[in-house]
């Protein structure tokens, strides 16, 4: 594991984006802290006045949990501080705060994708003992067991799961109804629908996916491989980009490109949202944390025209959906000087039952059964996607491999090199990154 130390943190700044686009997800919008839910947050305060610095990016899905923690756990003696920040800023600050013996932050919002690398490098505090101590008090045993596993490595829990995000399809129900179309279940269905939408003169580029060259594009490729039951690497660190699944996944993405804006490799999730807001795309696949924004009339006059469906499969016989399951949670950095017991209770309060209920429908809480078709406009779609997603591969090399292959992946999607040449280059880059 020692060889991971020199790689893991520099790689994070780019690699973490591959999952969130985990993660997670969606920077930009935020809730009003004054409207945050107040929950029980009982801990032994230090003798002197103390500030607890919390690092969490702003999004519709994350803000409810952050705001609840800030409002519920701040007292006369203890002040929780959280400054507004976008996702890119959080990535940079996470890298910086974990780089030395002394850090800036005491609580970190983090993701299952990077847990193995951080755990191997001892950058986060193991939480098993604290979990056992407070599980009953905060009902932590009601948090999904699979999500707890996704935030664990080598038998230790390194983050309390807060919420999950999975791919969900949003589509224009008015256009689909007019043209006699149903929500696509496969990539072929998406292409067939796009052909009809173009032929009807509705729009030139009906499909929108986040393929930002510096982040989201690798998440999309990973989702395509996941549909086929594969990933960039196995749990034991073997790189798998020279496989039939890797080729089929890449060719499937290329098949969608003629129906997408030519500038797609510059589009992140907010840009995809904007395509839907403006009526320049009829279907999109993004993380579930983005979906609530589509339903708000203040964002778009088309808010009543969006429907939601589970993520499609690459092919009808694919084992899983085109999907990337991302788990967000709260961690304690190894270099905080504050009491771990106190910090754990703050994190636990932010994922309590009351806090989790209040986060719906903006978020998909980690607690079992929280999201339904009745309390979320995309609840049924999210549950379908959750059930059809491939379980995440837990590997300490996956983030590094993701970072290493991304430039070549972009070259293939932009037509600069062939699929076969790209796969060979990605396999070599991945093997080098994996060590």
Short mmCIF file of C-alpha atoms in Angstrom, two decimals, residues 81-418:
data_model
loop_
_atom_site.label_atom_id
_atom_site.label_comp_id
_atom_site.label_asym_id
_atom_site.label_seq_id
_atom_site.Cartn_x
_atom_site.Cartn_y
_atom_site.Cartn_z
CA UNK A 81 -18.74 26.72 9.76
CA UNK A 82 -19.52 25.88 6.15
CA UNK A 83 -18.65 28.23 3.32
CA UNK A 84 -20.48 27.95 -0.02
CA UNK A 85 -18.34 26.13 -2.57
CA UNK A 86 -18.80 24.41 -5.92
CA UNK A 87 -17.74 20.86 -6.65
CA UNK A 88 -14.44 21.79 -8.27
CA UNK A 89 -13.54 23.89 -5.27
CA UNK A 90 -14.31 21.04 -2.92
CA UNK A 91 -12.05 18.69 -4.87
CA UNK A 92 -9.20 21.18 -4.63
CA UNK A 93 -9.70 21.81 -0.93
CA UNK A 94 -10.02 18.10 -0.13
CA UNK A 95 -6.70 17.48 -1.83
CA UNK A 96 -5.08 20.32 0.09
CA UNK A 97 -6.49 19.53 3.53
CA UNK A 98 -5.42 15.87 3.38
CA UNK A 99 -1.95 16.61 2.07
CA UNK A 100 -0.21 17.44 5.35
CA UNK A 101 -0.12 16.64 9.04
CA UNK A 102 -2.31 19.67 9.77
CA UNK A 103 -5.52 20.24 7.85
CA UNK A 104 -8.08 23.00 7.45
CA UNK A 105 -11.26 20.94 7.82
CA UNK A 106 -12.71 18.72 10.55
CA UNK A 107 -15.60 17.07 8.68
CA UNK A 108 -15.45 16.10 5.00
CA UNK A 109 -18.23 15.20 2.62
CA UNK A 110 -16.76 12.40 0.51
CA UNK A 111 -17.62 9.55 -1.87
CA UNK A 112 -17.41 5.80 -2.03
CA UNK A 113 -15.33 6.03 -5.21
CA UNK A 114 -12.33 7.49 -3.39
CA UNK A 115 -12.71 5.70 -0.04
CA UNK A 116 -10.40 2.75 -0.91
CA UNK A 117 -7.50 5.03 -1.88
CA UNK A 118 -7.93 7.31 1.12
CA UNK A 119 -8.26 4.33 3.42
CA UNK A 120 -5.14 2.66 2.05
CA UNK A 121 -3.22 5.90 2.60
CA UNK A 122 -4.67 6.37 6.11
CA UNK A 123 -6.13 9.77 5.23
CA UNK A 124 -9.46 9.16 6.98
CA UNK A 125 -10.35 8.04 10.51
CA UNK A 126 -11.77 4.46 10.76
CA UNK A 127 -15.26 4.68 12.23
CA UNK A 128 -16.18 1.14 13.30
CA UNK A 129 -15.84 1.76 17.05
CA UNK A 130 -17.79 5.03 16.92
CA UNK A 131 -20.44 3.42 14.75
CA UNK A 132 -20.92 0.62 17.27
CA UNK A 133 -21.07 3.14 20.11
CA UNK A 134 -23.75 5.39 18.55
CA UNK A 135 -25.64 3.18 16.08
CA UNK A 136 -28.60 2.74 18.44
CA UNK A 137 -28.73 6.42 19.47
CA UNK A 138 -28.94 7.66 15.89
CA UNK A 139 -30.60 4.67 14.25
CA UNK A 140 -27.57 4.12 12.05
CA UNK A 141 -28.48 0.46 11.58
CA UNK A 142 -31.37 1.69 9.40
CA UNK A 143 -28.89 3.01 6.86
CA UNK A 144 -28.61 0.72 3.87
CA UNK A 145 -26.14 -2.07 4.54
CA UNK A 146 -24.95 -2.00 0.94
CA UNK A 147 -24.26 1.73 1.20
CA UNK A 148 -22.29 1.19 4.39
CA UNK A 149 -20.30 -1.44 2.52
CA UNK A 150 -19.72 1.09 -0.24
CA UNK A 151 -18.15 3.46 2.29
CA UNK A 152 -15.94 0.75 3.79
CA UNK A 153 -12.58 -0.73 2.96
CA UNK A 154 -10.84 -3.80 4.34
CA UNK A 155 -13.53 -4.28 6.98
CA UNK A 156 -13.55 -0.69 8.26
CA UNK A 157 -16.20 1.99 7.79
CA UNK A 158 -14.66 5.32 6.70
CA UNK A 159 -17.75 7.44 6.12
CA UNK A 160 -21.33 7.54 7.38
CA UNK A 161 -23.48 7.21 4.24
CA UNK A 162 -25.66 10.26 3.71
CA UNK A 163 -27.29 9.76 0.35
CA UNK A 164 -26.90 7.95 -2.94
CA UNK A 165 -27.07 9.13 -6.48
CA UNK A 166 -27.71 6.99 -9.48
CA UNK A 167 -28.36 7.70 -13.14
CA UNK A 168 -31.94 8.63 -14.00
CA UNK A 169 -33.39 9.46 -17.40
CA UNK A 170 -35.37 12.67 -17.85
CA UNK A 171 -37.40 13.02 -21.02
CA UNK A 172 -39.99 15.34 -22.59
CA UNK A 173 -43.33 13.63 -22.06
CA UNK A 174 -45.14 16.07 -24.36
CA UNK A 175 -42.89 15.27 -27.32
CA UNK A 176 -42.83 11.55 -26.60
CA UNK A 177 -46.63 11.44 -26.36
CA UNK A 178 -47.10 13.42 -29.56
CA UNK A 179 -44.81 11.07 -31.49
CA UNK A 180 -46.12 7.88 -29.87
CA UNK A 181 -42.84 7.13 -28.09
CA UNK A 182 -42.20 5.37 -24.80
CA UNK A 183 -39.38 5.97 -22.35
CA UNK A 184 -36.30 4.20 -23.81
CA UNK A 185 -35.20 0.97 -22.15
CA UNK A 186 -32.04 0.46 -24.24
CA UNK A 187 -29.54 2.53 -26.22
CA UNK A 188 -31.22 1.32 -29.43
CA UNK A 189 -34.49 2.69 -28.10
CA UNK A 190 -32.81 6.06 -27.45
CA UNK A 191 -31.46 6.17 -30.99
CA UNK A 192 -34.82 5.20 -32.48
CA UNK A 193 -36.57 7.91 -30.46
CA UNK A 194 -33.94 10.48 -31.45
CA UNK A 195 -34.43 9.62 -35.12
CA UNK A 196 -38.18 10.22 -34.86
CA UNK A 197 -37.72 13.46 -32.94
CA UNK A 198 -35.26 14.75 -35.54
CA UNK A 199 -37.48 13.64 -38.44
CA UNK A 200 -40.41 15.50 -36.88
CA UNK A 201 -38.32 18.68 -36.81
CA UNK A 202 -38.52 19.00 -33.03
CA UNK A 203 -34.80 19.45 -32.42
CA UNK A 204 -31.47 18.66 -34.02
CA UNK A 205 -29.76 16.98 -31.06
CA UNK A 206 -32.40 15.14 -28.97
CA UNK A 207 -29.95 13.32 -26.65
CA UNK A 208 -27.98 15.09 -23.90
CA UNK A 209 -25.33 13.41 -21.75
CA UNK A 210 -22.64 14.99 -19.56
CA UNK A 211 -19.38 14.20 -21.30
CA UNK A 212 -17.15 16.93 -19.90
CA UNK A 213 -13.62 16.00 -20.98
CA UNK A 214 -12.08 16.63 -17.58
CA UNK A 215 -14.59 14.65 -15.51
CA UNK A 216 -18.02 13.37 -16.55
CA UNK A 217 -16.92 11.56 -19.71
CA UNK A 218 -15.13 8.83 -17.73
CA UNK A 219 -18.19 8.39 -15.53
CA UNK A 220 -20.27 7.83 -18.65
CA UNK A 221 -17.85 5.24 -20.00
CA UNK A 222 -17.79 3.51 -16.63
CA UNK A 223 -21.58 3.43 -16.64
CA UNK A 224 -21.56 1.81 -20.08
CA UNK A 225 -19.12 -0.85 -18.92
CA UNK A 226 -21.17 -1.39 -15.76
CA UNK A 227 -24.21 -2.19 -17.90
CA UNK A 228 -22.19 -5.11 -19.25
CA UNK A 229 -21.08 -6.22 -15.77
CA UNK A 230 -17.55 -4.80 -16.05
CA UNK A 231 -15.47 -1.82 -14.96
CA UNK A 232 -12.07 -0.26 -15.67
CA UNK A 233 -10.42 -2.56 -13.14
CA UNK A 234 -11.27 -5.50 -10.92
CA UNK A 235 -11.32 -5.43 -7.13
CA UNK A 236 -7.81 -6.91 -7.04
CA UNK A 237 -6.44 -4.18 -9.31
CA UNK A 238 -6.39 -5.87 -12.73
CA UNK A 239 -7.05 -3.35 -15.52
CA UNK A 240 -9.77 -4.54 -17.93
CA UNK A 241 -9.76 -2.14 -20.88
CA UNK A 242 -8.62 -4.80 -23.37
CA UNK A 243 -11.84 -6.78 -23.01
CA UNK A 244 -14.87 -7.25 -25.30
CA UNK A 245 -16.98 -5.37 -22.74
CA UNK A 246 -14.68 -2.35 -22.88
CA UNK A 247 -14.95 -2.25 -26.68
CA UNK A 248 -18.72 -2.75 -26.78
CA UNK A 249 -19.24 -0.02 -24.18
CA UNK A 250 -17.11 2.45 -26.12
CA UNK A 251 -18.82 1.68 -29.43
CA UNK A 252 -22.22 2.09 -27.75
CA UNK A 253 -21.31 5.60 -26.60
CA UNK A 254 -20.08 6.49 -30.08
CA UNK A 255 -23.41 5.34 -31.53
CA UNK A 256 -25.17 8.06 -29.52
CA UNK A 257 -22.87 10.87 -30.58
CA UNK A 258 -24.62 11.81 -33.88
CA UNK A 259 -27.70 12.71 -31.82
CA UNK A 260 -25.81 14.90 -29.35
CA UNK A 261 -24.50 18.45 -29.57
CA UNK A 262 -21.07 18.45 -31.30
CA UNK A 263 -19.64 20.29 -28.26
CA UNK A 264 -20.69 17.48 -25.92
CA UNK A 265 -17.21 16.96 -24.47
CA UNK A 266 -17.47 20.46 -23.00
CA UNK A 267 -20.79 19.75 -21.28
CA UNK A 268 -21.04 19.01 -17.57
CA UNK A 269 -24.30 18.26 -15.77
CA UNK A 270 -25.38 21.90 -15.38
CA UNK A 271 -24.96 22.32 -19.14
CA UNK A 272 -27.09 19.24 -19.77
CA UNK A 273 -29.72 20.66 -17.43
CA UNK A 274 -29.62 23.85 -19.46
CA UNK A 275 -30.29 21.92 -22.67
CA UNK A 276 -33.43 20.52 -21.06
CA UNK A 277 -34.42 23.89 -19.58
CA UNK A 278 -34.09 25.52 -23.01
CA UNK A 279 -35.86 22.79 -24.95
CA UNK A 280 -32.82 21.87 -27.07
CA UNK A 281 -32.77 18.24 -25.89
CA UNK A 282 -35.59 15.77 -25.39
CA UNK A 283 -33.89 13.17 -23.22
CA UNK A 284 -30.94 13.17 -20.87
CA UNK A 285 -29.30 10.87 -18.35
CA UNK A 286 -27.77 12.41 -15.24
CA UNK A 287 -27.33 11.72 -11.56
CA UNK A 288 -30.59 11.74 -9.60
CA UNK A 289 -29.52 14.78 -7.58
CA UNK A 290 -30.05 16.86 -10.71
CA UNK A 291 -33.65 15.83 -11.27
CA UNK A 292 -35.42 18.01 -8.72
CA UNK A 293 -34.22 21.16 -10.52
CA UNK A 294 -36.12 20.11 -13.65
CA UNK A 295 -39.42 20.16 -11.78
CA UNK A 296 -39.15 23.80 -10.63
CA UNK A 297 -41.13 26.37 -12.67
CA UNK A 298 -38.64 29.07 -11.71
CA UNK A 299 -35.96 27.16 -13.63
CA UNK A 300 -37.84 26.45 -16.85
CA UNK A 301 -41.24 26.92 -18.45
CA UNK A 302 -41.04 23.23 -19.41
CA UNK A 303 -41.07 21.99 -15.80
CA UNK A 304 -44.45 20.28 -16.20
CA UNK A 305 -43.32 18.44 -19.33
CA UNK A 306 -40.54 16.29 -17.88
CA UNK A 307 -40.99 12.63 -17.09
CA UNK A 308 -38.50 10.36 -15.38
CA UNK A 309 -37.48 6.76 -15.97
CA UNK A 310 -34.87 4.33 -14.75
CA UNK A 311 -31.57 4.32 -16.59
CA UNK A 312 -31.68 2.24 -19.80
CA UNK A 313 -29.47 -0.74 -20.59
CA UNK A 314 -26.92 -0.80 -23.38
CA UNK A 315 -28.72 -3.78 -24.88
CA UNK A 316 -31.85 -5.71 -24.00
CA UNK A 317 -29.79 -8.63 -22.69
CA UNK A 318 -27.32 -6.52 -20.67
CA UNK A 319 -27.09 -7.57 -17.04
CA UNK A 320 -27.36 -4.06 -15.57
CA UNK A 321 -28.48 -0.60 -16.56
CA UNK A 322 -26.25 2.16 -17.93
CA UNK A 323 -25.61 3.44 -14.46
CA UNK A 324 -23.05 4.61 -11.96
CA UNK A 325 -23.98 4.31 -8.31
CA UNK A 326 -22.40 7.06 -6.22
CA UNK A 327 -22.60 7.16 -2.43
CA UNK A 328 -22.01 10.39 -0.53
CA UNK A 329 -21.16 10.47 3.15
CA UNK A 330 -19.42 12.19 6.04
CA UNK A 331 -15.83 11.42 7.01
CA UNK A 332 -13.34 12.59 9.61
CA UNK A 333 -9.94 13.58 8.18
CA UNK A 334 -6.93 11.98 9.85
CA UNK A 335 -5.35 15.34 10.68
CA UNK A 336 -8.17 17.11 12.53
CA UNK A 337 -7.26 18.16 16.05
CA UNK A 338 -10.84 18.00 17.31
CA UNK A 339 -12.45 15.19 19.29
CA UNK A 340 -13.51 12.35 16.99
CA UNK A 341 -16.41 11.39 19.24
CA UNK A 342 -17.90 14.89 18.97
CA UNK A 343 -17.44 15.03 15.20
CA UNK A 344 -19.01 11.62 14.71
CA UNK A 345 -22.16 12.65 16.57
CA UNK A 346 -22.44 15.76 14.43
CA UNK A 347 -22.22 13.65 11.29
CA UNK A 348 -24.68 11.10 12.66
CA UNK A 349 -27.23 13.80 13.47
CA UNK A 350 -27.09 15.01 9.87
CA UNK A 351 -28.16 11.59 8.58
CA UNK A 352 -30.75 10.91 11.29
CA UNK A 353 -34.23 9.79 10.32
CA UNK A 354 -35.71 13.29 10.62
CA UNK A 355 -32.86 14.86 8.67
CA UNK A 356 -33.16 12.24 5.95
CA UNK A 357 -36.93 12.64 5.61
CA UNK A 358 -36.53 16.39 5.25
CA UNK A 359 -34.00 15.92 2.42
CA UNK A 360 -36.57 14.23 0.15
CA UNK A 361 -37.27 14.84 -2.73
CA UNK A 362 -34.06 16.76 -3.42
CA UNK A 363 -31.94 13.84 -2.22
CA UNK A 364 -32.06 10.04 -2.13
CA UNK A 365 -31.19 9.36 1.52
CA UNK A 366 -29.10 6.36 2.51
CA UNK A 367 -31.82 5.10 4.83
CA UNK A 368 -33.86 2.21 3.46
CA UNK A 369 -37.26 2.99 1.93
CA UNK A 370 -37.11 6.78 2.26
CA UNK A 371 -37.88 7.63 -1.39
CA UNK A 372 -41.16 6.61 -2.98
CA UNK A 373 -43.30 7.54 -5.96
CA UNK A 374 -45.52 9.51 -3.56
CA UNK A 375 -42.89 11.78 -2.03
CA UNK A 376 -40.62 12.31 -5.04
CA UNK A 377 -41.47 13.11 -8.68
CA UNK A 378 -38.59 10.91 -9.76
CA UNK A 379 -38.79 8.44 -6.85
CA UNK A 380 -40.00 5.49 -8.87
CA UNK A 381 -37.34 6.08 -11.53
CA UNK A 382 -34.61 6.40 -8.90
CA UNK A 383 -35.68 3.18 -7.20
CA UNK A 384 -35.74 1.37 -10.54
CA UNK A 385 -32.24 2.63 -11.30
CA UNK A 386 -30.98 1.70 -7.86
CA UNK A 387 -32.28 -1.84 -8.30
CA UNK A 388 -30.72 -2.20 -11.76
CA UNK A 389 -27.28 -0.72 -11.02
CA UNK A 390 -24.18 -2.88 -10.88
CA UNK A 391 -22.72 -2.93 -7.35
CA UNK A 392 -19.64 -0.66 -7.26
CA UNK A 393 -16.21 -2.21 -7.62
CA UNK A 394 -14.18 -1.52 -4.47
CA UNK A 395 -10.58 -1.05 -5.61
CA UNK A 396 -7.85 1.34 -4.43
CA UNK A 397 -6.59 1.73 -8.02
CA UNK A 398 -9.88 2.59 -9.71
CA UNK A 399 -9.63 6.37 -9.21
CA UNK A 400 -6.07 6.45 -10.57
CA UNK A 401 -6.99 4.31 -13.58
CA UNK A 402 -9.99 6.52 -14.31
CA UNK A 403 -7.80 9.60 -14.30
CA UNK A 404 -5.16 7.98 -16.51
CA UNK A 405 -7.48 6.85 -19.30
CA UNK A 406 -9.62 9.96 -19.60
CA UNK A 407 -7.55 11.92 -22.19
CA UNK A 408 -7.44 8.94 -24.55
CA UNK A 409 -11.14 8.30 -24.07
CA UNK A 410 -11.86 11.87 -25.15
CA UNK A 411 -9.68 11.42 -28.24
CA UNK A 412 -11.70 8.34 -29.26
CA UNK A 413 -15.04 10.06 -28.74
CA UNK A 414 -13.87 13.08 -30.71
CA UNK A 415 -12.75 10.86 -33.60
CA UNK A 416 -9.03 11.59 -33.28
CA UNK A 417 -8.07 7.93 -32.88
CA UNK A 418 -9.81 4.62 -33.54
#
